[in-house]
Amino acid sequence: MSVTKTLFGKVNDEEVYLYTIMNKSGASVALQTLGAGVHAINVPDRDGKLADVVLGFDNPADYINPDYGYQGLSVGRWANRIRDGKFIFEGTEYTTPQNQGTWTLHGGGRFSFTNWEVAETGENFVTFSRFSPDGEDGFPANMTMKIKYTFTEDNILRIEYTVLADRNTVANPTNHTYFNLSGVDGETVEDHSLQILADYFTETDASQLATGELGAVKGTMMDFTTLHKIGDRINEPFRACLGDVGYDNNYCLRNQSGDFALAAVLQHEGSGRKLEVFTDLPGIQLYCGGWLKRDYTVGKGTNLVTYRRGVALETQFYPDALNIPAFPLWTVKANEAFKTVTEFRFSVI
C-alpha cells in the first residue's frame, strides 16, 4: 500500500492536493483536499481491467459549482434538505442559508466547497479535518469534523466521520460520490442493477421536502427490495419524483439499530463490477443525476458529467429530521465524539 501526494491545481488562490492510495493489485482511490472529496476510484472489472468508476472533473474549480452536483464531495454540517432554512434545537431556533429556493441544501455548501486540512496520513489512509466555529451557517457550537478514508487490499473504501463539539449540536455528514461501474465514457446508470434494503421511503411534497410521512415501496417504482435495473421504472410518473428527474429520494433502511450493516448493492452486468454499501446510519439517498445538465459538461478526460451519468448512494439521517420529531436523529453531545461509518466495498460478480 502507498499514498502519493500531488498538486491538483488552485481554487480561490488556494492549492488543492490529491492523495492517491494504491493497493498491491493496482486498484486506487484518489482523494482531494477540496471538499475532502473522492476524486477517482479505479477498480477492476471481471477481466481485471482497471477503470475509474466515479464522476468528477479535471479542473478543480468545477467542483465548487453547485449546479454540477457536489461531485464526490463531503457534505456538512447537515446533508440534504432543511425546510425554510430553520430548525429548533434544545429550545432555540437556528437559521441556515436558503441556498436552494426557500430551503437549505447540504448545509449551505460550505463544507463541500472549501479546502480541508490533512490531519494525518498512513500507508493506506488519509484523514481530513475542518473546524467550524459556533454560528457558522447558523449551526450551534464550535465543531471539528474529521473524515478518515481507508482503502484496503480487498478494494474496500471505508469512510469514518468523527465530530467533536464544545456543546450539544447536530451533525449529518455524508459523501456525494456518483458511481458509474461501467467505467465507460458516455454510459448512463439506467442499465445498472440496484438493491436497497428498505421497505419504506420518506414522502415528499411538490418542493421535494419531507412531509414526515413514510411511504411503502411495495408495488411502486420505488421498490428496490430485489435487485433490478435502475432504468426499469425510472421514467414512471410518481408522487415522490419530480418530472423527469427520476430518483432523488431517501430510503428508510431496515437496519435502524445503529449497528453496521448492508444498505445497498449496485452492480453492472457488462463489466461485472459490484458495489456494496454498508453503514450504521438509518437512511440512504438514491439520486441518479436527474438534476444534472443534459448538454456538454466536461468531466475527467472525455467523460461527461451529465444527466443520469452517475448514481449517488448517500448514507444519512432522513431529510429535514431536524424539523420532524418522528424521524431518527442522534445528537452530538458536548465534548463527546460522535462517530459514523460508511463503507463502499468493490468486487466482481
PDB file of C-alpha atoms in Angstrom, residues 6-142:
ATOM      1  CA  THR A   6       0.246  15.581  -5.990  1.00  0.00           C
ATOM      2  CA  LEU A   7      -0.827  19.141  -6.740  1.00  0.00           C
ATOM      3  CA  PHE A   8      -4.262  19.169  -8.401  1.00  0.00           C
ATOM      4  CA  GLY A   9      -4.495  22.918  -9.008  1.00  0.00           C
ATOM      5  CA  LYS A  10      -5.716  26.106  -7.377  1.00  0.00           C
ATOM      6  CA  VAL A  11      -9.162  27.329  -6.354  1.00  0.00           C
ATOM      7  CA  ASN A  12      -9.572  30.860  -4.996  1.00  0.00           C
ATOM      8  CA  ASP A  13      -5.762  31.124  -4.774  1.00  0.00           C
ATOM      9  CA  GLU A  14      -5.573  28.045  -2.535  1.00  0.00           C
ATOM     10  CA  GLU A  15      -3.639  24.966  -3.596  1.00  0.00           C
ATOM     11  CA  VAL A  16      -5.715  21.805  -3.909  1.00  0.00           C
ATOM     12  CA  TYR A  17      -3.952  18.464  -3.485  1.00  0.00           C
ATOM     13  CA  LEU A  18      -4.736  14.895  -4.433  1.00  0.00           C
ATOM     14  CA  TYR A  19      -3.815  11.994  -2.167  1.00  0.00           C
ATOM     15  CA  THR A  20      -3.843   8.689  -4.041  1.00  0.00           C
ATOM     16  CA  ILE A  21      -3.978   5.432  -2.088  1.00  0.00           C
ATOM     17  CA  MET A  22      -2.930   2.406  -4.169  1.00  0.00           C
ATOM     18  CA  ASN A  23      -3.008  -1.232  -3.131  1.00  0.00           C
ATOM     19  CA  LYS A  24      -0.787  -4.083  -4.328  1.00  0.00           C
ATOM     20  CA  SER A  25      -3.138  -5.048  -7.152  1.00  0.00           C
ATOM     21  CA  GLY A  26      -3.017  -1.525  -8.612  1.00  0.00           C
ATOM     22  CA  ALA A  27      -6.523  -0.502  -7.569  1.00  0.00           C
ATOM     23  CA  SER A  28      -6.595   3.018  -6.172  1.00  0.00           C
ATOM     24  CA  VAL A  29      -8.601   5.837  -4.644  1.00  0.00           C
ATOM     25  CA  ALA A  30      -7.723   9.499  -5.252  1.00  0.00           C
ATOM     26  CA  LEU A  31      -8.893  11.933  -2.575  1.00  0.00           C
ATOM     27  CA  GLN A  32      -8.844  15.714  -2.807  1.00  0.00           C
ATOM     28  CA  THR A  33      -8.410  18.362  -0.142  1.00  0.00           C
ATOM     29  CA  LEU A  34     -11.185  20.418  -1.759  1.00  0.00           C
ATOM     30  CA  GLY A  35     -14.355  19.315  -0.020  1.00  0.00           C
ATOM     31  CA  ALA A  36     -12.490  16.341   1.468  1.00  0.00           C
ATOM     32  CA  GLY A  37     -13.762  14.653  -1.658  1.00  0.00           C
ATOM     33  CA  VAL A  38     -13.417  11.449  -3.649  1.00  0.00           C
ATOM     34  CA  HIS A  39     -11.808  12.362  -6.968  1.00  0.00           C
ATOM     35  CA  ALA A  40     -11.352   8.918  -8.539  1.00  0.00           C
ATOM     36  CA  ILE A  41     -11.775   5.227  -7.754  1.00  0.00           C
ATOM     37  CA  ASN A  42     -10.004   2.787 -10.065  1.00  0.00           C
ATOM     38  CA  VAL A  43     -11.113  -0.817  -9.543  1.00  0.00           C
ATOM     39  CA  PRO A  44     -11.015  -3.930 -11.771  1.00  0.00           C
ATOM     40  CA  ASP A  45     -13.766  -5.468 -13.876  1.00  0.00           C
ATOM     41  CA  ARG A  46     -14.287  -9.228 -14.174  1.00  0.00           C
ATOM     42  CA  ASP A  47     -11.282  -9.439 -16.536  1.00  0.00           C
ATOM     43  CA  GLY A  48      -9.022  -7.486 -14.199  1.00  0.00           C
ATOM     44  CA  LYS A  49      -9.113  -4.293 -16.255  1.00  0.00           C
ATOM     45  CA  LEU A  50      -8.948  -1.160 -14.105  1.00  0.00           C
ATOM     46  CA  ALA A  51     -11.223   1.806 -14.754  1.00  0.00           C
ATOM     47  CA  ASP A  52     -12.377   4.905 -12.905  1.00  0.00           C
ATOM     48  CA  VAL A  53     -15.923   4.311 -11.644  1.00  0.00           C
ATOM     49  CA  VAL A  54     -16.822   7.762 -10.267  1.00  0.00           C
ATOM     50  CA  LEU A  55     -17.658  11.065 -11.928  1.00  0.00           C
ATOM     51  CA  GLY A  56     -15.580  14.187 -11.417  1.00  0.00           C
ATOM     52  CA  PHE A  57     -13.550  16.924 -13.071  1.00  0.00           C
ATOM     53  CA  ASP A  58     -10.041  17.654 -14.339  1.00  0.00           C
ATOM     54  CA  ASN A  59     -10.471  21.304 -13.350  1.00  0.00           C
ATOM     55  CA  PRO A  60     -10.727  21.673  -9.544  1.00  0.00           C
ATOM     56  CA  ALA A  61     -12.729  24.900  -9.912  1.00  0.00           C
ATOM     57  CA  ASP A  62     -15.621  22.891 -11.368  1.00  0.00           C
ATOM     58  CA  TYR A  63     -16.135  21.177  -8.018  1.00  0.00           C
ATOM     59  CA  ILE A  64     -17.325  24.379  -6.357  1.00  0.00           C
ATOM     60  CA  ASN A  65     -20.125  24.984  -8.868  1.00  0.00           C
ATOM     61  CA  PRO A  66     -23.305  23.791  -7.082  1.00  0.00           C
ATOM     62  CA  ASP A  67     -25.006  23.259 -10.452  1.00  0.00           C
ATOM     63  CA  TYR A  68     -22.525  20.439 -11.081  1.00  0.00           C
ATOM     64  CA  GLY A  69     -23.951  18.283  -8.320  1.00  0.00           C
ATOM     65  CA  TYR A  70     -21.386  18.132  -5.468  1.00  0.00           C
ATOM     66  CA  GLN A  71     -19.367  15.505  -7.336  1.00  0.00           C
ATOM     67  CA  GLY A  72     -17.567  13.273  -4.822  1.00  0.00           C
ATOM     68  CA  LEU A  73     -17.636  15.931  -2.120  1.00  0.00           C
ATOM     69  CA  SER A  74     -18.145  15.588   1.615  1.00  0.00           C
ATOM     70  CA  VAL A  75     -21.255  17.295   2.947  1.00  0.00           C
ATOM     71  CA  GLY A  76     -21.760  19.015   6.312  1.00  0.00           C
ATOM     72  CA  ARG A  77     -22.805  20.129   8.746  1.00  0.00           C
ATOM     73  CA  TRP A  78     -26.194  18.813   7.667  1.00  0.00           C
ATOM     74  CA  ALA A  79     -26.711  16.786   4.491  1.00  0.00           C
ATOM     75  CA  ASN A  80     -29.835  17.035   2.358  1.00  0.00           C
ATOM     76  CA  ARG A  81     -32.703  19.457   2.994  1.00  0.00           C
ATOM     77  CA  ILE A  82     -33.851  21.712   5.854  1.00  0.00           C
ATOM     78  CA  ARG A  83     -37.313  23.190   5.310  1.00  0.00           C
ATOM     79  CA  ASP A  84     -37.435  27.017   5.272  1.00  0.00           C
ATOM     80  CA  GLY A  85     -33.776  27.154   6.320  1.00  0.00           C
ATOM     81  CA  LYS A  86     -34.534  26.931  10.030  1.00  0.00           C
ATOM     82  CA  PHE A  87     -34.929  24.459  12.874  1.00  0.00           C
ATOM     83  CA  ILE A  88     -35.399  24.380  16.645  1.00  0.00           C
ATOM     84  CA  PHE A  89     -32.802  22.563  18.725  1.00  0.00           C
ATOM     85  CA  GLU A  90     -32.992  22.365  22.514  1.00  0.00           C
ATOM     86  CA  GLY A  91     -35.474  25.236  22.607  1.00  0.00           C
ATOM     87  CA  THR A  92     -33.567  27.672  20.381  1.00  0.00           C
ATOM     88  CA  GLU A  93     -34.381  28.455  16.761  1.00  0.00           C
ATOM     89  CA  TYR A  94     -31.474  28.449  14.312  1.00  0.00           C
ATOM     90  CA  THR A  95     -31.486  29.873  10.783  1.00  0.00           C
ATOM     91  CA  THR A  96     -29.460  28.293   7.981  1.00  0.00           C
ATOM     92  CA  PRO A  97     -28.671  29.515   4.429  1.00  0.00           C
ATOM     93  CA  GLN A  98     -31.546  29.290   1.960  1.00  0.00           C
ATOM     94  CA  ASN A  99     -29.310  28.219  -0.893  1.00  0.00           C
ATOM     95  CA  GLN A 100     -31.984  26.249  -2.758  1.00  0.00           C
ATOM     96  CA  GLY A 101     -35.175  28.239  -3.117  1.00  0.00           C
ATOM     97  CA  THR A 102     -36.509  28.829   0.389  1.00  0.00           C
ATOM     98  CA  TRP A 103     -34.726  25.878   1.958  1.00  0.00           C
ATOM     99  CA  THR A 104     -31.236  24.735   2.871  1.00  0.00           C
ATOM    100  CA  LEU A 105     -29.445  22.099   0.812  1.00  0.00           C
ATOM    101  CA  HIS A 106     -26.353  20.324   2.159  1.00  0.00           C
ATOM    102  CA  GLY A 107     -25.832  22.771   5.000  1.00  0.00           C
ATOM    103  CA  GLY A 108     -25.392  25.650   2.563  1.00  0.00           C
ATOM    104  CA  GLY A 109     -22.447  24.035   0.768  1.00  0.00           C
ATOM    105  CA  ARG A 110     -19.568  25.492   2.781  1.00  0.00           C
ATOM    106  CA  PHE A 111     -18.133  22.135   3.893  1.00  0.00           C
ATOM    107  CA  SER A 112     -18.205  20.877   0.305  1.00  0.00           C
ATOM    108  CA  PHE A 113     -16.721  23.923  -1.407  1.00  0.00           C
ATOM    109  CA  THR A 114     -13.766  24.732   0.877  1.00  0.00           C
ATOM    110  CA  ASN A 115     -10.303  23.249   1.245  1.00  0.00           C
ATOM    111  CA  TRP A 116      -9.803  20.892   4.189  1.00  0.00           C
ATOM    112  CA  GLU A 117      -6.658  20.343   6.219  1.00  0.00           C
ATOM    113  CA  VAL A 118      -4.903  16.996   6.119  1.00  0.00           C
ATOM    114  CA  ALA A 119      -4.602  15.887   9.731  1.00  0.00           C
ATOM    115  CA  GLU A 120      -2.869  12.552   9.209  1.00  0.00           C
ATOM    116  CA  THR A 121      -1.774  10.062   6.558  1.00  0.00           C
ATOM    117  CA  GLY A 122      -0.652   6.449   6.731  1.00  0.00           C
ATOM    118  CA  GLU A 123       0.191   3.709   4.272  1.00  0.00           C
ATOM    119  CA  ASN A 124      -3.480   3.165   3.409  1.00  0.00           C
ATOM    120  CA  PHE A 125      -5.418   6.114   4.857  1.00  0.00           C
ATOM    121  CA  VAL A 126      -5.851   9.888   4.769  1.00  0.00           C
ATOM    122  CA  THR A 127      -7.645  11.915   7.455  1.00  0.00           C
ATOM    123  CA  PHE A 128      -9.085  15.327   6.610  1.00  0.00           C
ATOM    124  CA  SER A 129     -10.138  17.882   9.230  1.00  0.00           C
ATOM    125  CA  ARG A 130     -12.215  21.049   9.297  1.00  0.00           C
ATOM    126  CA  PHE A 131     -13.052  23.414  12.167  1.00  0.00           C
ATOM    127  CA  SER A 132     -16.449  25.122  12.037  1.00  0.00           C
ATOM    128  CA  PRO A 133     -16.974  27.997  14.508  1.00  0.00           C
ATOM    129  CA  ASP A 134     -20.129  28.465  16.541  1.00  0.00           C
ATOM    130  CA  GLY A 135     -22.806  30.064  14.365  1.00  0.00           C
ATOM    131  CA  GLU A 136     -21.189  29.267  11.029  1.00  0.00           C
ATOM    132  CA  ASP A 137     -24.068  28.989   8.563  1.00  0.00           C
ATOM    133  CA  GLY A 138     -26.384  29.238  11.554  1.00  0.00           C
ATOM    134  CA  PHE A 139     -25.452  25.969  13.269  1.00  0.00           C
ATOM    135  CA  PRO A 140     -24.709  25.844  17.018  1.00  0.00           C
ATOM    136  CA  ALA A 141     -21.365  25.022  18.706  1.00  0.00           C
ATOM    137  CA  ASN A 142     -17.717  25.164  17.832  1.00  0.00           C
TER     138      ASN A 142
END
